[in-house]
Coordinates of C-alpha atoms in Angstrom, one line a residue:
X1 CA -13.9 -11.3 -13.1
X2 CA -14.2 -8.3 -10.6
X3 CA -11.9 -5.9 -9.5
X4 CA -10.4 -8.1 -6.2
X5 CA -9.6 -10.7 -8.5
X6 CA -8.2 -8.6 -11.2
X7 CA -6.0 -7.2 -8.6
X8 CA -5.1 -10.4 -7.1
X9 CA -3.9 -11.9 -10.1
X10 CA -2.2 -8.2 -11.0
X11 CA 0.4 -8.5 -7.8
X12 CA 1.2 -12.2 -8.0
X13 CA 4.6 -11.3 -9.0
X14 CA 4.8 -7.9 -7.0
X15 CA 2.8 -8.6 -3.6
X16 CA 3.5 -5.1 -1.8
X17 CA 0.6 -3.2 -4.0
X18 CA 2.8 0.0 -4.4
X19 CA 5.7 1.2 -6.3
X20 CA 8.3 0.4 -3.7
X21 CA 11.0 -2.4 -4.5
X22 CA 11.9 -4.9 -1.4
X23 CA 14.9 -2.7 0.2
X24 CA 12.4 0.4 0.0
X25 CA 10.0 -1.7 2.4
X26 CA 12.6 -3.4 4.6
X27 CA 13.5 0.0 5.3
X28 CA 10.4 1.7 5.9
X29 CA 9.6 -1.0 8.2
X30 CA 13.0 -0.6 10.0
X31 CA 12.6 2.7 10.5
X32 CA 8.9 2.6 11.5
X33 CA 8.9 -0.5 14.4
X34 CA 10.0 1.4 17.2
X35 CA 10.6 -2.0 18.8
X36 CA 11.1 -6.1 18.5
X37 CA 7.8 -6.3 20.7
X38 CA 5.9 -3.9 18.8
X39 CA 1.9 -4.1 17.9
X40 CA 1.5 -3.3 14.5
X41 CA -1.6 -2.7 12.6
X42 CA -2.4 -2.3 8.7
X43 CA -6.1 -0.2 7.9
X44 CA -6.4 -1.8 4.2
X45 CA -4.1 -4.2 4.2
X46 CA -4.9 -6.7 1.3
X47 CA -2.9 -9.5 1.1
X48 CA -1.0 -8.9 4.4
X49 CA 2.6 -8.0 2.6
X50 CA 3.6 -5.7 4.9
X51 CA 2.7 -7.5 8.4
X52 CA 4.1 -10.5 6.9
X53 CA 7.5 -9.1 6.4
X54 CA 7.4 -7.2 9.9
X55 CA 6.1 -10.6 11.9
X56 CA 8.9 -12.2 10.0
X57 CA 11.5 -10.2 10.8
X58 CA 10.2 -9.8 14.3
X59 CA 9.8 -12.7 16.2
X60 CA 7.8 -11.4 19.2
X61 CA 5.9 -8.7 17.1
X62 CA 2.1 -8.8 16.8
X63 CA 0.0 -7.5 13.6
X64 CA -3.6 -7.0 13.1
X65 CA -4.5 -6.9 9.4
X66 CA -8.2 -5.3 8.5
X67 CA -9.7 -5.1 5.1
X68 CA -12.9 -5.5 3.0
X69 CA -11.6 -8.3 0.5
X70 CA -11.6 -11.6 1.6
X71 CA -9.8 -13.1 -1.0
X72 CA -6.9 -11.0 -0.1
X73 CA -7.5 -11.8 3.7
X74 CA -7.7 -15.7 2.6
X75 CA -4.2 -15.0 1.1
X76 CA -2.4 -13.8 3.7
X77 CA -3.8 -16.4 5.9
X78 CA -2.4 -18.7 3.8
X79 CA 1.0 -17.1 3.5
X80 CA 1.4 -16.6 7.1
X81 CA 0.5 -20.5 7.9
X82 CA 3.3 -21.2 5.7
X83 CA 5.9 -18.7 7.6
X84 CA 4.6 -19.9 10.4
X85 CA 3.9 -16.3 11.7
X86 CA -0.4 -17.1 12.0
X87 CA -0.5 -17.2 15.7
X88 CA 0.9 -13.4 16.0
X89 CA -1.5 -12.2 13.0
X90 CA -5.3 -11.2 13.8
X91 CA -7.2 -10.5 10.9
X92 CA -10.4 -8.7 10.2
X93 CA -12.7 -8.8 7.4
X94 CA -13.9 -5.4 8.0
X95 CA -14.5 -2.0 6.8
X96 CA -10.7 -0.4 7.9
X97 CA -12.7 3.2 8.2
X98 CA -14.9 2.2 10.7
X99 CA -12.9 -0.5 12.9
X100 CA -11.9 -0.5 16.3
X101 CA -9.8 -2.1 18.5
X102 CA -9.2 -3.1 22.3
X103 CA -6.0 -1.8 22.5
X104 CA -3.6 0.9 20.5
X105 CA -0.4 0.3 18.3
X106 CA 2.7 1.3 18.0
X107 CA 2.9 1.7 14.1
X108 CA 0.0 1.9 12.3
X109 CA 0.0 1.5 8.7
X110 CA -1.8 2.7 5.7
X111 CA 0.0 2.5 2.0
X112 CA -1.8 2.9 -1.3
X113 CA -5.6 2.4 1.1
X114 CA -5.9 6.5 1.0
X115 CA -9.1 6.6 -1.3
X116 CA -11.0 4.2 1.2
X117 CA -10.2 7.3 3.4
X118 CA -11.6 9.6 1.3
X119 CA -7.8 10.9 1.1
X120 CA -4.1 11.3 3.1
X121 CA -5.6 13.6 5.6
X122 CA -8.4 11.5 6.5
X123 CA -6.4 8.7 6.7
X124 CA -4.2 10.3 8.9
X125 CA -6.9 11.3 10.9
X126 CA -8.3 7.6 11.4
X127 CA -4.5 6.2 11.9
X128 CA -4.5 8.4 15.1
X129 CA -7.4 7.2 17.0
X130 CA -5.5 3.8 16.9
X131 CA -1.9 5.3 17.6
X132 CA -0.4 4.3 21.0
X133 CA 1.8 7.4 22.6
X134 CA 4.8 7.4 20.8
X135 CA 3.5 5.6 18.1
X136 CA 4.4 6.3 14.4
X137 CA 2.3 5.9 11.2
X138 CA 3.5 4.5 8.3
X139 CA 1.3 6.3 5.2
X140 CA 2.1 5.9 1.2
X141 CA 0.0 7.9 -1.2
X142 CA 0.4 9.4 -4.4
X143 CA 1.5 13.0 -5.6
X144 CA 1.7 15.1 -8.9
X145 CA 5.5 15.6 -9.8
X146 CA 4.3 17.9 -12.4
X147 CA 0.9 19.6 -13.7
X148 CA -1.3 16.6 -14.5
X149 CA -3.7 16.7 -17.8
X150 CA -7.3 16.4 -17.3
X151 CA -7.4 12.8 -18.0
X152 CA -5.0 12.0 -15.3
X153 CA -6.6 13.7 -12.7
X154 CA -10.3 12.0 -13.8
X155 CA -8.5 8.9 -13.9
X156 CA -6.0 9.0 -10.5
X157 CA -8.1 11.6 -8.3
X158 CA -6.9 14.7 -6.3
X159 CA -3.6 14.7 -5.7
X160 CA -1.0 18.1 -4.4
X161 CA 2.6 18.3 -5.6
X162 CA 5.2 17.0 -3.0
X163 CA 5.9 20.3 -1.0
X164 CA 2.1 21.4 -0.8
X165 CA 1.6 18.0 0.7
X166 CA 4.2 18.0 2.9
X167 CA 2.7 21.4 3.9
X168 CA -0.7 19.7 4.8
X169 CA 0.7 17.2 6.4
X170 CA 3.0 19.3 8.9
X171 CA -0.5 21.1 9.2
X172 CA -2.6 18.8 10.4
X173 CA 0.0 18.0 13.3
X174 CA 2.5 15.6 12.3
X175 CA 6.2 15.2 11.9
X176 CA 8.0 13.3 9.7
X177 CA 11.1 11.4 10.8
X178 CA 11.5 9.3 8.0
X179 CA 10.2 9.2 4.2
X180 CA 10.8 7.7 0.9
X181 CA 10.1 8.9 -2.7
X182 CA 9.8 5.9 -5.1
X183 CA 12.2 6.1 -7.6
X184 CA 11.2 5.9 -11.2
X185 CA 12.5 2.7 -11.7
X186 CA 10.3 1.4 -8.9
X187 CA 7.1 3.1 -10.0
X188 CA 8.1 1.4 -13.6
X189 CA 8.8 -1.8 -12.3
X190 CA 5.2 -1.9 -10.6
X191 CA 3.1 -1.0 -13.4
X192 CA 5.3 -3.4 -15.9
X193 CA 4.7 -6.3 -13.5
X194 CA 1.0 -5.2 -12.7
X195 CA 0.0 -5.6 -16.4
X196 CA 2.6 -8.1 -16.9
X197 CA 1.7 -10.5 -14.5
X198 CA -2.1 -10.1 -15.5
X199 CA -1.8 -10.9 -19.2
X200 CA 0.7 -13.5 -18.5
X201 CA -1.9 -15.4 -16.3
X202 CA -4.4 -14.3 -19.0
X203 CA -2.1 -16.1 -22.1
X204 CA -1.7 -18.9 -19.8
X205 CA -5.3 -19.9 -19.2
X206 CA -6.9 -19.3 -22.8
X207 CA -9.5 -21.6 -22.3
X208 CA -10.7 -19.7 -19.0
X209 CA -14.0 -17.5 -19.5
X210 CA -11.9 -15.0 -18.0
X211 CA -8.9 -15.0 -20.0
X212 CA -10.3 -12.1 -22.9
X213 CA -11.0 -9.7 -20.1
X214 CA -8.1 -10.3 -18.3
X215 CA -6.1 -9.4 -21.3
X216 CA -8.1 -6.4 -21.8
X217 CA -7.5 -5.1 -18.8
X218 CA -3.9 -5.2 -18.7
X219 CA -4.1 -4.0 -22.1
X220 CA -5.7 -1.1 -21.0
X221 CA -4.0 0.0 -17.8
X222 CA -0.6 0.0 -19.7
X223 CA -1.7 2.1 -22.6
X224 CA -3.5 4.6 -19.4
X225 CA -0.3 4.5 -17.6
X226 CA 2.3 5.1 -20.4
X227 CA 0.1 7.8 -22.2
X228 CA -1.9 9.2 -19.3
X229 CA 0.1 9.9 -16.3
X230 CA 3.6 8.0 -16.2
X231 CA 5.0 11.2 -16.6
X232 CA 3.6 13.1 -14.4
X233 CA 2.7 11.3 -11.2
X234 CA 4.8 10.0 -8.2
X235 CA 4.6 7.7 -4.7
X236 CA 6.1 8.9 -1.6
X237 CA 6.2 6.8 1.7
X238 CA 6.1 8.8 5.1
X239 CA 7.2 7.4 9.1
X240 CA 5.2 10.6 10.9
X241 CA 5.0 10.7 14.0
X242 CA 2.0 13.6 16.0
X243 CA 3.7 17.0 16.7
X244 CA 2.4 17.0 20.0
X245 CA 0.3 13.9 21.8

């Protein structure tokens, strides 16, 4: 069992792959579609959660979803044939730091894909080549509430606290117009149904090859999460538009 499927199998019961609960999406994307008509795009989007709820709620929007795991691409596919939403979804089985497109979008999106970046200002920086003017950029990506141990930081990566990354951010020429910091009973609700939803598909296949290390793994995650860096690390969610075009 690799990695995608872990994942997969991980988010069956939470399908937006961050700590945000459904009325912390509705309104990000709310305040991030500038328009019913918009063209939206999603650099590492997975399974398509957040274009699906956009298209969904926006009859004449159009989405283009690009990521590197097929399986996850296969999934939304799926999901949008049964909303009925597949003829306004385009999706590319691509590398999202290195596509291109025809045309530029009104909101570009980007939450919890950061380290394919190589980080939240590089992903920034790759969000704007695609930005239409006027555009905004929907970004999510994590932050230290407090001084991290070690471990965490070997385990999570680099991460600023919230007002040194605000700082970069307003640096490197943007300006937020909306954000959202996920509360702590949405960044507990992820991780419980993350593992939850892993070992519960790992106690209900016991005959699977797969079943020991699926087990394992949730095992593991919950006992890095609860002694490792629950206490210390936080999501936020930013609607940035550039400072000047």
């Amino acid at each position: 069992m690799n990695r995608e499927q872990i994942s997969r199998l991980a988010h069956a019961d939470h399908p937006v792959a961050a700590p945000l609960d459904d009325d912390s999406v509705r309104r990000l994307l709310e305040r991030g579609i500038p328009r019913g008509d918009a063209r939206v795009i999603d650099l590492g989007c997975g399974g398509g959660e957040w274009l699906l709820r956009a298209l969904t709620a926006h009859p004449q929007l159009q989405a283009v979803g690009v990521d590197i795991a097929e399986s996850s691409l296969t999934h939304a596919r799926t999901t949008a044939n049964a909303l009925g939403v597949q003829d306004r979804l385009v999706l590319h089985h691509e590398d999202a730091t290195a596509f291109t497109a025809s045309h530029e979008f009104d909101l570009v999106l980007s939450v919890g894909a950061t380290h394919a970046f190589g980080g939240l200002l590089p992903t920034l920086a790759a969000a704007r080549k695609h930005l239409a003017p006027g555009g905004r950029v929907l970004v999510g990506d994590g932050y230290w509430e407090r001084e991290p141990s070690p471990a965490a930081v070997e385990m999570l990566g680099e991460f600023a606290d919230l007002p040194t990354t605000m700082d970069g951010v307003i640096a490197d020429g943007w300006t937020p117009v909306y954000g959202h910091i996920s509360t702590r009973q949405e960044l507990d609700d992820y991780e419980w149904a993350w593992t939850g939803s892993l070992a519960s598909w790992a106690l209900d296949h016991t005959d699977d090859p797969d079943s020991a290390q699926a087990l394992a793994a949730a095992t593991t995650h919950r006992d890095e999460w609860l002694r490792v860096y629950r206490d210390t690390w936080g999501f936020i969610c930013l609607i940035l538009r550039p400072t000047s075009d």
